Amino acid sequence: MYKSIRGMEDILPGGIRAWQSLERIARIELESNGYSEIRTPILEETAVFSRSIGDTTDIVTKEMYTFVDKKGRGLSLRPEGTAPIVRAYVEHSLHRISNQSRLYYIGPMFRSERPQKGRSRQFHQIGAEIIGSSEPQMDAEIIARLSDLLKLFGLEAFQIKLNSLGCKDDKDKFSGKLKNYLKGKKNKLCADCNNRLEKNCLRVLDCKNEECVKIVKDSPDIADNLCGRCGEHFGKVKMMLESYFGVQFVESKKMVRGLDYYTGTVFEVTHPDLGGQDALGGGGRYDNLVKEFGGPNVGAVGFAIGIERVFIALGDKKDLFGSPGLVYIATLGGDAKIKGRKLAEELRLRWNGFPPPDGRLYNLNVVTLLDWTDASLRSQMRSADRNGARVVIILGDDEIKQNKAAIKDMENKEPQFLIDIGSVVDEVGKRMGLC
Ligand code: AMP
């Protein structure tokens, strides 16, 4: 029997509602704050990632699904969303449309890591970017958006960690300083860090190895070594987060994040219920990337949230999301089927909002299922039960003649009762907590 590839999971109908709800919350929140969705392909030229994320990073050296296609091109499944968006921004000259592009994305990412709790090979991210400005207001806005989204998902105990890497000059100067500090301690660093020391020294600060963490504890901090401009920028971001947005954060002086394109502000959000893989999301500023990709010299900042990790952090609260009530319409006879179909439509219109072209939101509070078969009432009731119906409406030709329908509330198990057909839509709404 075939199985899905290790680390790449099916999301089955029983679990999809939570995904849809979470995605819907994200879309409404981001769209209503002026962000537009962008969908880039899952495959890109490998260079899109190696040039931006950095060809000495773990993501590029170890984790990308890379292959050569029949025409000899090096292609990779996207391990993250920012580089493809910058590629698209430059390719389609989006800077001509607006001086600031607020963009968001939702979709799968691929990294060939060892699967464990909270770490898979296909995972999903919700991310947002503001491209076109280097102002500190944008850093604060992006972090506030991330924090608001997590709250809307129902998360509370998360912590936002903040640091600044400074501009490219600051990063280079600090790397030299750090290298000097670490040189004498080389034999105590792990093999990976010895490698990093030569190729990408800042990443030693990220190492989780106990010995390395000890050594790094007393190393100089990058945020204490910023140039005047970057120091001022970081100060403003912190001030704005506190006073404009009321967002709480802690400064995390050793956090550098694993991707080369970051400059200036970087941040990560952790949650205590996540265990070893404790990051819910992260992001930062990447002021050089648009230019490096051949676009205008504009700054940018963004975040990405890992959806699977949001669900782990939500635990049982995940089930509160999006389970629309099923209304099962049992019908006996031809007239009942005609009446039932109309009733189902009225229920959906009333409780799921207004379908296009009104343009109003189309919610999914109610799912209607009408039994078209000529099965007996007993068998239809069994089927309603098996499908998890919240309410059953029973329509027989006799009831219809009296303009009545029988209602059976499947949750409280009270006996069924007759009401006027005209009151059915309200009655169902009341029973499902919709009014
Ligand atoms: P990163 O770009 O590595 O900072 O990833 C941003 C977020 O995506 C992380 O904070 C995680 O929530 C999520 N994430 C990254 N890698 C994985 C993975 N292999 N499996 C599940 N979630 C991941």
PDB file of N, CA and C in Angstrom, residues 85-128:
ATOM      1  N   ILE A  85       8.498  36.067  -3.138  1.00  0.00           N
ATOM      2  CA  ILE A  85       7.691  37.284  -3.229  1.00  0.00           C
ATOM      3  C   ILE A  85       8.540  38.445  -3.737  1.00  0.00           C
ATOM      4  N   VAL A  86       9.767  38.528  -3.247  1.00  0.00           N
ATOM      5  CA  VAL A  86      10.650  39.591  -3.733  1.00  0.00           C
ATOM      6  C   VAL A  86      10.951  39.367  -5.224  1.00  0.00           C
ATOM      7  N   ARG A  87      11.143  38.110  -5.616  1.00  0.00           N
ATOM      8  CA  ARG A  87      11.345  37.801  -7.040  1.00  0.00           C
ATOM      9  C   ARG A  87      10.148  38.300  -7.860  1.00  0.00           C
ATOM     10  N   ALA A  88       8.941  38.025  -7.377  1.00  0.00           N
ATOM     11  CA  ALA A  88       7.731  38.438  -8.103  1.00  0.00           C
ATOM     12  C   ALA A  88       7.573  39.955  -8.090  1.00  0.00           C
ATOM     13  N   TYR A  89       7.876  40.574  -6.958  1.00  0.00           N
ATOM     14  CA  TYR A  89       7.776  42.035  -6.810  1.00  0.00           C
ATOM     15  C   TYR A  89       8.652  42.729  -7.860  1.00  0.00           C
ATOM     16  N   VAL A  90       9.871  42.204  -8.011  1.00  0.00           N
ATOM     17  CA  VAL A  90      10.802  42.804  -8.971  1.00  0.00           C
ATOM     18  C   VAL A  90      10.376  42.465 -10.397  1.00  0.00           C
ATOM     19  N   GLU A  91      10.043  41.196 -10.633  1.00  0.00           N
ATOM     20  CA  GLU A  91       9.686  40.753 -11.991  1.00  0.00           C
ATOM     21  C   GLU A  91       8.499  41.550 -12.535  1.00  0.00           C
ATOM     22  N   HIS A  92       7.525  41.840 -11.676  1.00  0.00           N
ATOM     23  CA  HIS A  92       6.308  42.528 -12.154  1.00  0.00           C
ATOM     24  C   HIS A  92       6.299  44.023 -11.813  1.00  0.00           C
ATOM     25  N   SER A  93       7.468  44.546 -11.417  1.00  0.00           N
ATOM     26  CA  SER A  93       7.601  45.981 -11.078  1.00  0.00           C
ATOM     27  C   SER A  93       6.461  46.463 -10.184  1.00  0.00           C
ATOM     28  N   LEU A  94       6.203  45.757  -9.117  1.00  0.00           N
ATOM     29  CA  LEU A  94       5.074  46.140  -8.257  1.00  0.00           C
ATOM     30  C   LEU A  94       5.290  47.507  -7.605  1.00  0.00           C
ATOM     31  N   HIS A  95       6.553  47.979  -7.578  1.00  0.00           N
ATOM     32  CA  HIS A  95       6.804  49.299  -6.985  1.00  0.00           C
ATOM     33  C   HIS A  95       6.133  50.400  -7.798  1.00  0.00           C
ATOM     34  N   ARG A  96       5.816  50.107  -9.080  1.00  0.00           N
ATOM     35  CA  ARG A  96       5.152  51.128  -9.915  1.00  0.00           C
ATOM     36  C   ARG A  96       3.692  51.289  -9.514  1.00  0.00           C
ATOM     37  N   ILE A  97       3.119  50.264  -8.931  1.00  0.00           N
ATOM     38  CA  ILE A  97       1.696  50.295  -8.585  1.00  0.00           C
ATOM     39  C   ILE A  97       1.485  51.052  -7.274  1.00  0.00           C
ATOM     40  N   SER A  98       2.391  50.845  -6.343  1.00  0.00           N
ATOM     41  CA  SER A  98       2.206  51.487  -5.042  1.00  0.00           C
ATOM     42  C   SER A  98       3.577  51.709  -4.414  1.00  0.00           C
ATOM     43  N   ASN A  99       3.691  52.809  -3.626  1.00  0.00           N
ATOM     44  CA  ASN A  99       5.003  53.042  -3.008  1.00  0.00           C
ATOM     45  C   ASN A  99       5.260  52.063  -1.858  1.00  0.00           C
ATOM     46  N   GLN A 100       4.180  51.506  -1.325  1.00  0.00           N
ATOM     47  CA  GLN A 100       4.333  50.465  -0.308  1.00  0.00           C
ATOM     48  C   GLN A 100       3.428  49.299  -0.655  1.00  0.00           C
ATOM     49  N   SER A 101       4.025  48.128  -0.879  1.00  0.00           N
ATOM     50  CA  SER A 101       3.189  46.961  -1.166  1.00  0.00           C
ATOM     51  C   SER A 101       3.010  46.191   0.130  1.00  0.00           C
ATOM     52  N   ARG A 102       1.751  46.052   0.537  1.00  0.00           N
ATOM     53  CA  ARG A 102       1.459  45.188   1.681  1.00  0.00           C
ATOM     54  C   ARG A 102       0.925  43.876   1.109  1.00  0.00           C
ATOM     55  N   LEU A 103       1.687  42.817   1.317  1.00  0.00           N
ATOM     56  CA  LEU A 103       1.356  41.533   0.684  1.00  0.00           C
ATOM     57  C   LEU A 103       1.258  40.439   1.734  1.00  0.00           C
ATOM     58  N   TYR A 104       0.413  39.434   1.470  1.00  0.00           N
ATOM     59  CA  TYR A 104       0.412  38.282   2.369  1.00  0.00           C
ATOM     60  C   TYR A 104       0.280  36.999   1.568  1.00  0.00           C
ATOM     61  N   TYR A 105       0.633  35.888   2.213  1.00  0.00           N
ATOM     62  CA  TYR A 105       0.554  34.585   1.536  1.00  0.00           C
ATOM     63  C   TYR A 105       0.177  33.517   2.534  1.00  0.00           C
ATOM     64  N   ILE A 106      -0.429  32.473   2.042  1.00  0.00           N
ATOM     65  CA  ILE A 106      -0.753  31.300   2.861  1.00  0.00           C
ATOM     66  C   ILE A 106      -0.428  30.094   1.993  1.00  0.00           C
ATOM     67  N   GLY A 107       0.383  29.180   2.489  1.00  0.00           N
ATOM     68  CA  GLY A 107       0.655  28.025   1.640  1.00  0.00           C
ATOM     69  C   GLY A 107       1.736  27.123   2.187  1.00  0.00           C
ATOM     70  N   PRO A 108       1.972  26.011   1.472  1.00  0.00           N
ATOM     71  CA  PRO A 108       2.953  25.027   1.938  1.00  0.00           C
ATOM     72  C   PRO A 108       4.392  25.429   1.645  1.00  0.00           C
ATOM     73  N   MET A 109       5.282  25.045   2.550  1.00  0.00           N
ATOM     74  CA  MET A 109       6.729  25.239   2.384  1.00  0.00           C
ATOM     75  C   MET A 109       7.376  23.867   2.567  1.00  0.00           C
ATOM     76  N   PHE A 110       8.581  23.711   2.069  1.00  0.00           N
ATOM     77  CA  PHE A 110       9.216  22.386   2.077  1.00  0.00           C
ATOM     78  C   PHE A 110      10.642  22.467   2.596  1.00  0.00           C
ATOM     79  N   ARG A 111      10.924  21.692   3.636  1.00  0.00           N
ATOM     80  CA  ARG A 111      12.315  21.614   4.120  1.00  0.00           C
ATOM     81  C   ARG A 111      12.583  20.176   4.531  1.00  0.00           C
ATOM     82  N   SER A 112      13.673  19.654   4.029  1.00  0.00           N
ATOM     83  CA  SER A 112      13.977  18.265   4.312  1.00  0.00           C
ATOM     84  C   SER A 112      14.725  18.147   5.647  1.00  0.00           C
ATOM     85  N   GLU A 113      13.958  18.370   6.741  1.00  0.00           N
ATOM     86  CA  GLU A 113      14.524  18.249   8.084  1.00  0.00           C
ATOM     87  C   GLU A 113      14.099  16.922   8.673  1.00  0.00           C
ATOM     88  N   ARG A 114      14.756  16.505   9.780  1.00  0.00           N
ATOM     89  CA  ARG A 114      14.343  15.265  10.428  1.00  0.00           C
ATOM     90  C   ARG A 114      12.988  15.512  11.094  1.00  0.00           C
ATOM     91  N   PRO A 115      11.942  14.765  10.687  1.00  0.00           N
ATOM     92  CA  PRO A 115      10.622  15.052  11.246  1.00  0.00           C
ATOM     93  C   PRO A 115      10.563  14.764  12.746  1.00  0.00           C
ATOM     94  N   GLN A 116       9.898  15.606  13.471  1.00  0.00           N
ATOM     95  CA  GLN A 116       9.613  15.393  14.892  1.00  0.00           C
ATOM     96  C   GLN A 116       8.429  16.293  15.218  1.00  0.00           C
ATOM     97  N   LYS A 117       8.003  16.274  16.508  1.00  0.00           N
ATOM     98  CA  LYS A 117       6.841  17.098  16.858  1.00  0.00           C
ATOM     99  C   LYS A 117       7.119  18.566  16.496  1.00  0.00           C
ATOM    100  N   GLY A 118       6.230  19.149  15.722  1.00  0.00           N
ATOM    101  CA  GLY A 118       6.402  20.558  15.358  1.00  0.00           C
ATOM    102  C   GLY A 118       7.369  20.784  14.218  1.00  0.00           C
ATOM    103  N   ARG A 119       7.905  19.680  13.655  1.00  0.00           N
ATOM    104  CA  ARG A 119       8.819  19.855  12.523  1.00  0.00           C
ATOM    105  C   ARG A 119       8.484  18.845  11.444  1.00  0.00           C
ATOM    106  N   SER A 120       8.048  19.325  10.315  1.00  0.00           N
ATOM    107  CA  SER A 120       7.731  18.402   9.228  1.00  0.00           C
ATOM    108  C   SER A 120       8.419  18.856   7.950  1.00  0.00           C
ATOM    109  N   ARG A 121       8.277  18.045   6.917  1.00  0.00           N
ATOM    110  CA  ARG A 121       8.983  18.361   5.663  1.00  0.00           C
ATOM    111  C   ARG A 121       8.120  19.186   4.722  1.00  0.00           C
ATOM    112  N   GLN A 122       6.816  18.969   4.822  1.00  0.00           N
ATOM    113  CA  GLN A 122       5.894  19.937   4.214  1.00  0.00           C
ATOM    114  C   GLN A 122       5.143  20.569   5.372  1.00  0.00           C
ATOM    115  N   PHE A 123       5.260  21.858   5.530  1.00  0.00           N
ATOM    116  CA  PHE A 123       4.521  22.570   6.566  1.00  0.00           C
ATOM    117  C   PHE A 123       3.918  23.808   5.920  1.00  0.00           C
ATOM    118  N   HIS A 124       3.095  24.526   6.681  1.00  0.00           N
ATOM    119  CA  HIS A 124       2.351  25.627   6.069  1.00  0.00           C
ATOM    120  C   HIS A 124       2.595  26.926   6.821  1.00  0.00           C
ATOM    121  N   GLN A 125       2.707  27.971   6.072  1.00  0.00           N
ATOM    122  CA  GLN A 125       2.941  29.276   6.699  1.00  0.00           C
ATOM    123  C   GLN A 125       1.906  30.300   6.254  1.00  0.00           C
ATOM    124  N   ILE A 126       1.624  31.212   7.183  1.00  0.00           N
ATOM    125  CA  ILE A 126       0.912  32.447   6.844  1.00  0.00           C
ATOM    126  C   ILE A 126       1.951  33.542   7.026  1.00  0.00           C
ATOM    127  N   GLY A 127       2.145  34.337   6.004  1.00  0.00           N
ATOM    128  CA  GLY A 127       3.175  35.367   6.128  1.00  0.00           C
ATOM    129  C   GLY A 127       2.712  36.682   5.546  1.00  0.00           C
ATOM    130  N   ALA A 128       3.354  37.758   5.955  1.00  0.00           N
ATOM    131  CA  ALA A 128       3.032  39.084   5.415  1.00  0.00           C
ATOM    132  C   ALA A 128       4.315  39.882   5.239  1.00  0.00           C
TER     133      ALA A 128
END
